[in-house]
mmCIF file with all atom_site columns, C-alpha atoms and ligand atoms in Angstrom:
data_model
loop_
_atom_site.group_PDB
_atom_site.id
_atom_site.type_symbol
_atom_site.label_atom_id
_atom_site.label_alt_id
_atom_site.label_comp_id
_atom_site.label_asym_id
_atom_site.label_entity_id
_atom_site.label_seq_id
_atom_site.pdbx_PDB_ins_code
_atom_site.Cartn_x
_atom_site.Cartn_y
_atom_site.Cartn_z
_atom_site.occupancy
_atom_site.B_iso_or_equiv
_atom_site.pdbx_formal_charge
_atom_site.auth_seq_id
_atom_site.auth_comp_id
_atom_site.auth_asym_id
_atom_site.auth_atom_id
_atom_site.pdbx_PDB_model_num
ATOM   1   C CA  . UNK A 1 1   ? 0.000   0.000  0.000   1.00 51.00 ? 1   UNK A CA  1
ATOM   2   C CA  . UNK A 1 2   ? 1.195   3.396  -0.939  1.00 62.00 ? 2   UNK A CA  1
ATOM   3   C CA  . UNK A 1 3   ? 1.659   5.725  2.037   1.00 79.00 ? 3   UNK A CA  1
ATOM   4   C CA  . UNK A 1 4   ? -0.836  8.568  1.869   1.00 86.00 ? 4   UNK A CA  1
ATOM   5   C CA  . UNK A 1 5   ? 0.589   12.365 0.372   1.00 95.00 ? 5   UNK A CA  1
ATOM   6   C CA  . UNK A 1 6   ? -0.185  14.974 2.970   1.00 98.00 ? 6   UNK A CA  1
ATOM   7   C CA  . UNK A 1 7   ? 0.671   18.326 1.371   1.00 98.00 ? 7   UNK A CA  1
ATOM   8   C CA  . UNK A 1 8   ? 0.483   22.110 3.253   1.00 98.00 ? 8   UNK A CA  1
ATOM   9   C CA  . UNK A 1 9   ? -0.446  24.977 1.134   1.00 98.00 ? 9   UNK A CA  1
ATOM   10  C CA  . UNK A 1 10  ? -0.031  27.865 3.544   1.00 98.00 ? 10  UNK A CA  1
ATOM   11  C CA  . UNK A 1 11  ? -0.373  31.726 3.381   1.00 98.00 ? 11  UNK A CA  1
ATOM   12  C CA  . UNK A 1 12  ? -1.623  34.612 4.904   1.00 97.00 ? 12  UNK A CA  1
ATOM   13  C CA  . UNK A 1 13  ? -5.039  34.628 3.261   1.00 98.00 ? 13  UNK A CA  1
ATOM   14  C CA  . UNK A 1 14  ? -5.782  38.005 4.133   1.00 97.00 ? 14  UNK A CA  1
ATOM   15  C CA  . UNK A 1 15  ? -8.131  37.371 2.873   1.00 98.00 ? 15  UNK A CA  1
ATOM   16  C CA  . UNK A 1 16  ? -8.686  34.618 0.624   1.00 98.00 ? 16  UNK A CA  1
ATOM   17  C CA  . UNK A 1 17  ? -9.402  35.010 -2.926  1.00 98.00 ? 17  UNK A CA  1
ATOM   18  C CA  . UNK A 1 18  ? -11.107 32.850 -5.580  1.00 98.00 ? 18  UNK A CA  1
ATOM   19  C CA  . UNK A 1 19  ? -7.389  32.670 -6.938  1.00 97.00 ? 19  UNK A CA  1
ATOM   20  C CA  . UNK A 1 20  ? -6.541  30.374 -3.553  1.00 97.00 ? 20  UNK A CA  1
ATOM   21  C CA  . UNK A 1 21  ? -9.485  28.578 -3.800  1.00 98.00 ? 21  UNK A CA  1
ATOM   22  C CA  . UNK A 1 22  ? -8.560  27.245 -7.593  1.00 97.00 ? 22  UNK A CA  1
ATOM   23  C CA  . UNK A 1 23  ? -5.370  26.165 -6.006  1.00 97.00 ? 23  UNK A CA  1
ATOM   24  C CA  . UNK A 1 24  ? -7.030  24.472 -3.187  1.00 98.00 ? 24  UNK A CA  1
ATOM   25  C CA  . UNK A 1 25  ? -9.460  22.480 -5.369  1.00 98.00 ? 25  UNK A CA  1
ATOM   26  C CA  . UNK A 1 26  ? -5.854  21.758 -7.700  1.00 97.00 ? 26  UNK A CA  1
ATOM   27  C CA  . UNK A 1 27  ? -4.051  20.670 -4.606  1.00 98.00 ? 27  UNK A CA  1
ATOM   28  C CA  . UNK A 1 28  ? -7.022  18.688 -3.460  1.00 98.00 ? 28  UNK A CA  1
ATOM   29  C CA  . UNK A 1 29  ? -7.259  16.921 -6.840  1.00 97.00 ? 29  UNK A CA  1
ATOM   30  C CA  . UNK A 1 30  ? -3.169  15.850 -6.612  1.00 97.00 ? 30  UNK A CA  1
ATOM   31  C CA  . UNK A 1 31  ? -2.488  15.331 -2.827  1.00 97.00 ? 31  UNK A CA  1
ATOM   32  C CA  . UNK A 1 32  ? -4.523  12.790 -0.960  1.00 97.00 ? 32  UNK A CA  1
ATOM   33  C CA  . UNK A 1 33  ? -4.451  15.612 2.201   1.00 98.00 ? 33  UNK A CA  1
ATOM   34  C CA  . UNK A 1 34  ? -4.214  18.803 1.744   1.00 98.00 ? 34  UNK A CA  1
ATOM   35  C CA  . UNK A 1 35  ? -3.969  21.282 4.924   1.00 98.00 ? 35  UNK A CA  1
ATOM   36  C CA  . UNK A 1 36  ? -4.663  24.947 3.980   1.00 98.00 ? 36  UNK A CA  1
ATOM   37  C CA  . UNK A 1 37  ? -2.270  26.556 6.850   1.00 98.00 ? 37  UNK A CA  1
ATOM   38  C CA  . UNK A 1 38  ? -3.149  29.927 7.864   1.00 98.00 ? 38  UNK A CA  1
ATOM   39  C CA  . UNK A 1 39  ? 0.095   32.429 9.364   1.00 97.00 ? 39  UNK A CA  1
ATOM   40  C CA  . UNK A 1 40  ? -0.466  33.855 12.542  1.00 95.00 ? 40  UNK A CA  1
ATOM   41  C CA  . UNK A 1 41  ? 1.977   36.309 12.464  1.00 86.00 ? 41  UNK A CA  1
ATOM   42  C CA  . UNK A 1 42  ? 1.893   38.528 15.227  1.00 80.00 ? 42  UNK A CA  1
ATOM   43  C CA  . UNK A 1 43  ? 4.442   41.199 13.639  1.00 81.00 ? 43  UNK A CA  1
ATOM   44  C CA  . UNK A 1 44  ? 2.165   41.836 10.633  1.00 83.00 ? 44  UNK A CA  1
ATOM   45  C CA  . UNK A 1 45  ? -1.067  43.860 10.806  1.00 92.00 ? 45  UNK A CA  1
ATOM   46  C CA  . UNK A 1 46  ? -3.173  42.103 8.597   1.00 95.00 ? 46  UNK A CA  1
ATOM   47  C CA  . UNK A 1 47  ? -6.917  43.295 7.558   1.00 96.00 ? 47  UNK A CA  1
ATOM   48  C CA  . UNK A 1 48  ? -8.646  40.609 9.013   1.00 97.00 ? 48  UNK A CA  1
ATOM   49  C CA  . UNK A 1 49  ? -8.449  38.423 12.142  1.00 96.00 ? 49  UNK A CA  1
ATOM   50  C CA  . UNK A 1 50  ? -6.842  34.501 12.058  1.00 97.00 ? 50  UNK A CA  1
ATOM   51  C CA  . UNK A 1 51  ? -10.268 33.087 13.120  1.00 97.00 ? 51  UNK A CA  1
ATOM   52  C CA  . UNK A 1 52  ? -11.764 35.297 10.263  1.00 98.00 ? 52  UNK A CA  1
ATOM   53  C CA  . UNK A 1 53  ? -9.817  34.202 8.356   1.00 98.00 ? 53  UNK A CA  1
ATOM   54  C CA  . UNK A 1 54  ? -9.905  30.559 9.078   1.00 98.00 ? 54  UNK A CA  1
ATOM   55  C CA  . UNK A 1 55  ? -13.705 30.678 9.071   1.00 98.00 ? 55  UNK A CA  1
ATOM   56  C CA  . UNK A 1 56  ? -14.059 31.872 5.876   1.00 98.00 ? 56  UNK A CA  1
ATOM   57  C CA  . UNK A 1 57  ? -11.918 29.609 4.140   1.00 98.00 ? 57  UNK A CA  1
ATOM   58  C CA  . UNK A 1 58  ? -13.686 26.530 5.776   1.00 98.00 ? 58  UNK A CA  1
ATOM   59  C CA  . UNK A 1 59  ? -16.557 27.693 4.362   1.00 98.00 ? 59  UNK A CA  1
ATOM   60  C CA  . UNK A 1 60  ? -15.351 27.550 1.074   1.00 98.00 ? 60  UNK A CA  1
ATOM   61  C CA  . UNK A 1 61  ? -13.436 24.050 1.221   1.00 98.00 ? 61  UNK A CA  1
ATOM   62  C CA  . UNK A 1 62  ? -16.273 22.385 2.667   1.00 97.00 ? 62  UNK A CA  1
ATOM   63  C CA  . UNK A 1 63  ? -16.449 20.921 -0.770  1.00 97.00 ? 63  UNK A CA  1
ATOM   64  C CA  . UNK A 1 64  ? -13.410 19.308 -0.982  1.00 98.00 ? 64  UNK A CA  1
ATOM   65  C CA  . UNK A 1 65  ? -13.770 16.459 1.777   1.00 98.00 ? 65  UNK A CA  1
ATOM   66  C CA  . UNK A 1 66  ? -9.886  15.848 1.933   1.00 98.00 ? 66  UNK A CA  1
ATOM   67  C CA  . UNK A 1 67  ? -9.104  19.300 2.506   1.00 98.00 ? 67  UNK A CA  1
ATOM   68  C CA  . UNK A 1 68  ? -8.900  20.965 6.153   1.00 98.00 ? 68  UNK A CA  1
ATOM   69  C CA  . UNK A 1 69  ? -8.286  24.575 7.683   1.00 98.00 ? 69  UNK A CA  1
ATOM   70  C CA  . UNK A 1 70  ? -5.653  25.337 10.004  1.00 98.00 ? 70  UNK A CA  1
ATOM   71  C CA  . UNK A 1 71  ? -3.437  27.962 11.598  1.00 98.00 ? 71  UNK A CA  1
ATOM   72  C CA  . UNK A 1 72  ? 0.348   28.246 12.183  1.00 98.00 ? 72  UNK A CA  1
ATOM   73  C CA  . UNK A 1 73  ? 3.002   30.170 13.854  1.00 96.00 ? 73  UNK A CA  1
ATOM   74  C CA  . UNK A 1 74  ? 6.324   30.189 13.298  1.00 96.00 ? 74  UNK A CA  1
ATOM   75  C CA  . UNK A 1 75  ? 8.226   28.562 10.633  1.00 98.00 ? 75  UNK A CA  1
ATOM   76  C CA  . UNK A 1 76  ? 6.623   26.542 8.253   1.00 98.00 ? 76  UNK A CA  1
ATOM   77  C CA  . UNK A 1 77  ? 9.078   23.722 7.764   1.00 98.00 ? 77  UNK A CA  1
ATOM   78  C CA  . UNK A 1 78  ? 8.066   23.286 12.162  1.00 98.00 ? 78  UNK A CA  1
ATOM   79  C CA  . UNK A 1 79  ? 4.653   23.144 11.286  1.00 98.00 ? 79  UNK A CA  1
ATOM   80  C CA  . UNK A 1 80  ? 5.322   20.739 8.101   1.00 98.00 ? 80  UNK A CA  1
ATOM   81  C CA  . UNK A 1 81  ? 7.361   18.481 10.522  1.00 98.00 ? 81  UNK A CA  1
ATOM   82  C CA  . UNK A 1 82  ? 4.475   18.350 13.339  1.00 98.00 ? 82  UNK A CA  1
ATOM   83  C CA  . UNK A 1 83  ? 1.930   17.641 10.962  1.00 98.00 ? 83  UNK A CA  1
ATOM   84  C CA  . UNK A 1 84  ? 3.933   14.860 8.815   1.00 97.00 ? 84  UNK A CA  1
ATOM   85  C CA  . UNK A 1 85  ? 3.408   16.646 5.668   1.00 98.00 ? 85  UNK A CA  1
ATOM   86  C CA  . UNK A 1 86  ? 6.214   15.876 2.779   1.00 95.00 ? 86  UNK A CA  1
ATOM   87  C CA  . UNK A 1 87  ? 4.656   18.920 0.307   1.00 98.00 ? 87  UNK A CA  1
ATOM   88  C CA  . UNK A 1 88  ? 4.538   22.295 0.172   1.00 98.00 ? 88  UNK A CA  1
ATOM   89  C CA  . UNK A 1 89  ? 2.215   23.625 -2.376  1.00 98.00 ? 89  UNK A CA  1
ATOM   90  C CA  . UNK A 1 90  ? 2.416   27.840 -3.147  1.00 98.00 ? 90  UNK A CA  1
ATOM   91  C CA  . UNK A 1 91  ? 0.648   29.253 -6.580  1.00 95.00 ? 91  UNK A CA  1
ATOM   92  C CA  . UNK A 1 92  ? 2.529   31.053 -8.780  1.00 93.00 ? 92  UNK A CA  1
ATOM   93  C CA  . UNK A 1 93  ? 0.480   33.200 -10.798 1.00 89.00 ? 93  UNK A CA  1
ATOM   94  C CA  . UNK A 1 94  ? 3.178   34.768 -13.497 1.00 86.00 ? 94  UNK A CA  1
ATOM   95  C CA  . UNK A 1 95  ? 6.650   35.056 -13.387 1.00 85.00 ? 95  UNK A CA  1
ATOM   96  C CA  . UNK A 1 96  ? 7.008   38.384 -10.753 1.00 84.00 ? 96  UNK A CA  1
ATOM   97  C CA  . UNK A 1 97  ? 5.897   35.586 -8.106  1.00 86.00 ? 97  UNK A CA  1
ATOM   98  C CA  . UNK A 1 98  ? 8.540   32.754 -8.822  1.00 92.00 ? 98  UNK A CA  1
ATOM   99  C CA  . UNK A 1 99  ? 11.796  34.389 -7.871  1.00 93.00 ? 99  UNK A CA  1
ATOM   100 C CA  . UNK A 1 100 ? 10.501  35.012 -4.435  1.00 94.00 ? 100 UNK A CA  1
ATOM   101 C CA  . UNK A 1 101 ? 8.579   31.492 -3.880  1.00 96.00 ? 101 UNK A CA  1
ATOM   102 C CA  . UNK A 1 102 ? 12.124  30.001 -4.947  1.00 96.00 ? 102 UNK A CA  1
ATOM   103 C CA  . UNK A 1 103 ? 13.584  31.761 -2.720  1.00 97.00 ? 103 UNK A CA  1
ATOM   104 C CA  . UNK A 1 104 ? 11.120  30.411 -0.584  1.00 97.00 ? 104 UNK A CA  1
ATOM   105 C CA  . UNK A 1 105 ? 11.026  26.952 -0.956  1.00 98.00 ? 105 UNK A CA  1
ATOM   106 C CA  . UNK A 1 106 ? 15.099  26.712 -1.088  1.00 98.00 ? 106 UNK A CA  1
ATOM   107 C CA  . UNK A 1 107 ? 15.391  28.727 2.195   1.00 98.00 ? 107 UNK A CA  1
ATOM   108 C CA  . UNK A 1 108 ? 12.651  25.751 3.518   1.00 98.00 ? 108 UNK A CA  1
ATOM   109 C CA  . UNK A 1 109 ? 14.538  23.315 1.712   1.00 97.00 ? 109 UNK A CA  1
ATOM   110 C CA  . UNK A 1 110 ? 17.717  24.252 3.545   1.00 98.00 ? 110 UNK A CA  1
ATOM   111 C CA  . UNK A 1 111 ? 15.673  23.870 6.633   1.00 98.00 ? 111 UNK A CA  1
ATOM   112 C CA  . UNK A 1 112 ? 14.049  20.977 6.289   1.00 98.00 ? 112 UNK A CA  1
ATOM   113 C CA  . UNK A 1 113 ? 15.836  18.611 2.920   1.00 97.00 ? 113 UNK A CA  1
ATOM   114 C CA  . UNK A 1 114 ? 13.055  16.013 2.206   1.00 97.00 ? 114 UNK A CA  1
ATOM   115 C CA  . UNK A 1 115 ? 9.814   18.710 2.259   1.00 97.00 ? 115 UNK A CA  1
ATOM   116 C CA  . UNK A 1 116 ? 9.060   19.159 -1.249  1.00 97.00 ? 116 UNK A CA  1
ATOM   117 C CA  . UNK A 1 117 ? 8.041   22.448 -2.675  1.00 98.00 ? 117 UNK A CA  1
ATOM   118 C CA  . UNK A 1 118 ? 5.300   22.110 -5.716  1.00 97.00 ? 118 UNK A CA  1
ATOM   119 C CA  . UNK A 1 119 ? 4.272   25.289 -7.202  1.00 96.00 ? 119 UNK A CA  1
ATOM   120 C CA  . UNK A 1 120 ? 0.761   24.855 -9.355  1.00 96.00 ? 120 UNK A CA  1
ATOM   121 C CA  . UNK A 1 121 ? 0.042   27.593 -12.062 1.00 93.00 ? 121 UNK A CA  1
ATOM   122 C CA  . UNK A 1 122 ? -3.340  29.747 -11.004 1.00 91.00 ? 122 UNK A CA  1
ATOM   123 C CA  . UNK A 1 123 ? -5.981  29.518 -14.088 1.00 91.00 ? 123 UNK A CA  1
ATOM   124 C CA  . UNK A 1 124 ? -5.285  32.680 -15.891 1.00 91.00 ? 124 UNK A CA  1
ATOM   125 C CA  . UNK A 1 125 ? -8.802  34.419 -14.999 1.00 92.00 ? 125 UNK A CA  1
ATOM   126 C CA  . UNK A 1 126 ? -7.129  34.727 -11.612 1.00 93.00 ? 126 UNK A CA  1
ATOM   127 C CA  . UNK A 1 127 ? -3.868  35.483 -12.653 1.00 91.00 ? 127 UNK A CA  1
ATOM   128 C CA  . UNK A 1 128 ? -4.377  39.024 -11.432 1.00 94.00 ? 128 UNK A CA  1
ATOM   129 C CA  . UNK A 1 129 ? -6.101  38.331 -8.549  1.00 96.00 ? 129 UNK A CA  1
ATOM   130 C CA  . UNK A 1 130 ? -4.489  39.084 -5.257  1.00 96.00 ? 130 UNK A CA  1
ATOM   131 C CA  . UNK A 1 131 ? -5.527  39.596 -1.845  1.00 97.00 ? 131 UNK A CA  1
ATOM   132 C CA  . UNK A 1 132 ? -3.791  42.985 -1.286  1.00 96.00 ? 132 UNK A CA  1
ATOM   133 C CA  . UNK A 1 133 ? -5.390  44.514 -4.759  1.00 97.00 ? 133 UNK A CA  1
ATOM   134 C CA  . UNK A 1 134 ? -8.619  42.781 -3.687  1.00 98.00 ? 134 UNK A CA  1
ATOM   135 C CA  . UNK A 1 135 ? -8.190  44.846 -0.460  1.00 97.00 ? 135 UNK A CA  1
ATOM   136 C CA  . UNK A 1 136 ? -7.354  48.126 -2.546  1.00 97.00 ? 136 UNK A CA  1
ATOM   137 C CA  . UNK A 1 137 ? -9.921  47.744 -4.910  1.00 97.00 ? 137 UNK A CA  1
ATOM   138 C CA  . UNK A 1 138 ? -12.602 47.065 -2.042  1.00 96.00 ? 138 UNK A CA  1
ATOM   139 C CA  . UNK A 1 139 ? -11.003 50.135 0.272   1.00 95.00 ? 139 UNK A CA  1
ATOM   140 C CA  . UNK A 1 140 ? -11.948 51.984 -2.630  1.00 95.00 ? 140 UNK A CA  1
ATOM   141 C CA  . UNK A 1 141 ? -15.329 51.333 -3.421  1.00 94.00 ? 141 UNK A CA  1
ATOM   142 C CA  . UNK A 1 142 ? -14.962 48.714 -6.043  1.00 96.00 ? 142 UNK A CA  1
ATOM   143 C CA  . UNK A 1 143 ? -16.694 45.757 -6.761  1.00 96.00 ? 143 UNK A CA  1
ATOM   144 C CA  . UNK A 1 144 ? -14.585 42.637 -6.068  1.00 97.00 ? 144 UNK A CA  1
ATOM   145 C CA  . UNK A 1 145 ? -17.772 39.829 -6.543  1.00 96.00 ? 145 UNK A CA  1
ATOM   146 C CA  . UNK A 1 146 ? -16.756 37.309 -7.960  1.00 96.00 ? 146 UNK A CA  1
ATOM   147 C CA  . UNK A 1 147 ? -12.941 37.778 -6.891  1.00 98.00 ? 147 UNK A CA  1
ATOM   148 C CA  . UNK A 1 148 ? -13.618 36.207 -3.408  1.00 98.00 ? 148 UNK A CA  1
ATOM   149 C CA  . UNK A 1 149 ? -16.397 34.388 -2.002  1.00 98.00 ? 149 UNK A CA  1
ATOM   150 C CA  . UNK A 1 150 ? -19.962 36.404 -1.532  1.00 98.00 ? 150 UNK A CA  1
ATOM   151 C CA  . UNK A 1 151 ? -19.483 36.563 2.641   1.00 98.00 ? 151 UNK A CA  1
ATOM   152 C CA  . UNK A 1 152 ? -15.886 37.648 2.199   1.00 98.00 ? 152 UNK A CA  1
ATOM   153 C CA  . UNK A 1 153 ? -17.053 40.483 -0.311  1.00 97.00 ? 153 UNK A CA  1
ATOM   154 C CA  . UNK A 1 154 ? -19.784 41.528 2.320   1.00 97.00 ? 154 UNK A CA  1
ATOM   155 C CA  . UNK A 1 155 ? -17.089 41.356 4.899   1.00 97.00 ? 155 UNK A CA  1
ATOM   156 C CA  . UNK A 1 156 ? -14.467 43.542 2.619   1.00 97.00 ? 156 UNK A CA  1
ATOM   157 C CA  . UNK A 1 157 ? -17.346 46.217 2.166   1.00 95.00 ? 157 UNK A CA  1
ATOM   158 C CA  . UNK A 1 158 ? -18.642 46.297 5.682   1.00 95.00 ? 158 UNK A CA  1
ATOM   159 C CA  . UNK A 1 159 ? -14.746 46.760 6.881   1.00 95.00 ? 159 UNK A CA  1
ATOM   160 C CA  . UNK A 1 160 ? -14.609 49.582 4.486   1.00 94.00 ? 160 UNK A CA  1
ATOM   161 C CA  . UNK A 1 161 ? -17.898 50.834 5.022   1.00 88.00 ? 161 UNK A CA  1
ATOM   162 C CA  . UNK A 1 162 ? -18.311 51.464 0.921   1.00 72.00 ? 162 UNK A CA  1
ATOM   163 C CA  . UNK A 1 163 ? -20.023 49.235 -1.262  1.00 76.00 ? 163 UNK A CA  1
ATOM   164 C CA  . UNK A 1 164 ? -19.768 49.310 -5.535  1.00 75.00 ? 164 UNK A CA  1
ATOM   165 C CA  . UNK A 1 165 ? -22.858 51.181 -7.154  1.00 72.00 ? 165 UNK A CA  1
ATOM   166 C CA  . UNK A 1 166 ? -25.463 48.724 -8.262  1.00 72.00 ? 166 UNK A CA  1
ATOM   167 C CA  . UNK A 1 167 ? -25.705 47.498 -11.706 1.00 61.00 ? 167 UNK A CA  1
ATOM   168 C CA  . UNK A 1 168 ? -27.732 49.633 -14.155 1.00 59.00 ? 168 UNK A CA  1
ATOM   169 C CA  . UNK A 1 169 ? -30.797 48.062 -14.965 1.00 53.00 ? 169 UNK A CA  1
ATOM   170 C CA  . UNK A 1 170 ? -30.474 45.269 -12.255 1.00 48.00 ? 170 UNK A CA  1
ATOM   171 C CA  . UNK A 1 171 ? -33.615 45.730 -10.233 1.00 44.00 ? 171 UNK A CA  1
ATOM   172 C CA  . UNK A 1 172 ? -32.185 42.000 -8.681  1.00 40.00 ? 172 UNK A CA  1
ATOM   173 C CA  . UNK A 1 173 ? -28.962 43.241 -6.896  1.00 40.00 ? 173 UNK A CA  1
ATOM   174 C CA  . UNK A 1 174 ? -29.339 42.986 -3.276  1.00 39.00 ? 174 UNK A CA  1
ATOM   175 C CA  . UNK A 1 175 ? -27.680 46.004 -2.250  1.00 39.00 ? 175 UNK A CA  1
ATOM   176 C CA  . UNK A 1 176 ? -30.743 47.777 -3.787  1.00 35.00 ? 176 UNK A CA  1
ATOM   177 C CA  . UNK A 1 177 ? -30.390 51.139 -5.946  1.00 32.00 ? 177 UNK A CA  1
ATOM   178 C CA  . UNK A 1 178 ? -28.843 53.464 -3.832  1.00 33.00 ? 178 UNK A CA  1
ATOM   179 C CA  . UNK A 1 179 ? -25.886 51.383 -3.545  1.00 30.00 ? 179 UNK A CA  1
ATOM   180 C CA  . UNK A 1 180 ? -26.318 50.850 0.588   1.00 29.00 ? 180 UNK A CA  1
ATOM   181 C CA  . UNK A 1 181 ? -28.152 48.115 2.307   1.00 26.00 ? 181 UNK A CA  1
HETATM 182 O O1  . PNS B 2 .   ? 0.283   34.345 1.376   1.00 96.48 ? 1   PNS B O1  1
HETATM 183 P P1  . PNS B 2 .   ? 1.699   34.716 1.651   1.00 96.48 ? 1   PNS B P1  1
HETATM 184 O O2  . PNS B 2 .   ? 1.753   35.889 2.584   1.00 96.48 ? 1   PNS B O2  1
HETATM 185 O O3  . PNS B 2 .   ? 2.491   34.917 0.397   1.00 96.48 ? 1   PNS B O3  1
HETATM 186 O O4  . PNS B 2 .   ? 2.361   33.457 2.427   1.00 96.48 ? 1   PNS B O4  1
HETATM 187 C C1  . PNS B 2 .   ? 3.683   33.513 2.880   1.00 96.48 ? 1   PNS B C1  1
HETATM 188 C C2  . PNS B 2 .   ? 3.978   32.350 3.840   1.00 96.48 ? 1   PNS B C2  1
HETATM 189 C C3  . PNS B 2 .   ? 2.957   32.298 4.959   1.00 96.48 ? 1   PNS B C3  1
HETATM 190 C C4  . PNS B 2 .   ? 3.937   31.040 3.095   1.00 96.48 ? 1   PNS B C4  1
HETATM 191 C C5  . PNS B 2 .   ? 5.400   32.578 4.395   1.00 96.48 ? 1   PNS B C5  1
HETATM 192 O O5  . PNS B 2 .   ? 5.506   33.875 4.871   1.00 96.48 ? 1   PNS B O5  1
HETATM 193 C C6  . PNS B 2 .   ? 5.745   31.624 5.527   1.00 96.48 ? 1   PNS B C6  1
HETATM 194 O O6  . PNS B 2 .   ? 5.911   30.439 5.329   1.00 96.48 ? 1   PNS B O6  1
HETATM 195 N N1  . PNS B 2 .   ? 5.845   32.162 6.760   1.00 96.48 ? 1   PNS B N1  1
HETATM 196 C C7  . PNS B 2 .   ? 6.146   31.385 7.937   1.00 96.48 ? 1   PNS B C7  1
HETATM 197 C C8  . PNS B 2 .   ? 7.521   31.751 8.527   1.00 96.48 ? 1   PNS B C8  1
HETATM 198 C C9  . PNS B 2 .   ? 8.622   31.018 7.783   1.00 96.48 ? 1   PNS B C9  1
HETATM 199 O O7  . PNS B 2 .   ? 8.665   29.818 7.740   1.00 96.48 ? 1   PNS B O7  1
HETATM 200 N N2  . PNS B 2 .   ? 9.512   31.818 7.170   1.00 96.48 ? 1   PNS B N2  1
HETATM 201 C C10 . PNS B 2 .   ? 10.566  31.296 6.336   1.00 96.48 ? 1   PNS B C10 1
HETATM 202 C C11 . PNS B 2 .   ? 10.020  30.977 4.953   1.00 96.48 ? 1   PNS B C11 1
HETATM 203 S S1  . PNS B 2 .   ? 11.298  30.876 3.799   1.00 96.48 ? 1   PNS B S1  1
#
């Protein structure tokens, strides 16, 4: 019997983005585990809270029954080692984003030899697709549905207390006509 692949994909998530998720249901479709590992990084500031965090993406990966949601402090290769995992999975999204995951996953490799970095390609509709624009975009009254899941969006507009116009002509959208709601 073959022993059974437990791979991390970790990150900040701050928050997380329909981007991750494609990588999540990619991971979850190559690894027989897959942990999603949240940072808890007490010297960054992020937007929203670990447990927010967390919450939201076990929402979302309630669909993919081999997949669970954690959190981590600390390095990652001391996480990988506690939880038995032998891959690390990070997206890379163009080529701006591989020089510093290498970096990345030699530093870990140095660290820890036999963890295994894999980096998956994001679909190209989320190529651009980043929590930190997300957060601009949101900060600034943009819409960002469809970026992120529905309660994060509510969550991003509610933090930011602005909300996108509604959609000429759609008598449908929830936030009603005026925009607020
Ligand atoms: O989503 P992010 O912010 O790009 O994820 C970065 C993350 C969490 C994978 C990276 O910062 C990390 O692993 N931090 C844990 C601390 C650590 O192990 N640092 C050395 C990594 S080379």
């Amino acid at each position: 019997m073959s022993a059974v692949t437990l791979a991390i994909y970790p990150g900040s998530f701050d928050p997380v983005t329909n981007g991750h998720l494609d990588l999540v249901e990619q991971a979850a479709a190559v690894f027989d585990h897959v942990i999603v590992a949240v940072l808890q990084n007490p010297t960054k500031s992020p937007l929203f809270t670990v447990g927010e965090r967390v919450h939201w993406l076990r929402n979302a990966a309630r669909r993919w029954p081999n997949v669970e949601v954690d959190q981590f402090q600390g390095l990652l290769v001391d996480y990988a080692r506690l939880r038995g995992a032998a891959v690390i999975v990070r997206g890379v999204r163009e080529m701006a984003d591989f020089e510093a995951e290498r970096r990345m996953a030699q530093m870990n490799r140095h660290l820890h030899p036999s963890l295994v970095t894999v980096f998956l390609p994001s679909h190209s509709q989320y190529a651009y697709v980043s929590s930190s624009l997300v957060k601009e975009v949101a900060s600034l009254g943009g819409d960002v549905g469809g970026l992120v899941p529905d309660e994060v969006a509510e969550a991003l507009y509610a933090r930011f207390a602005q909300r996108p116009p509604a959609a000429e002509g759609s008598e449908s959208n929830p936030r009603g006509p005026s925009g607020a709601g």
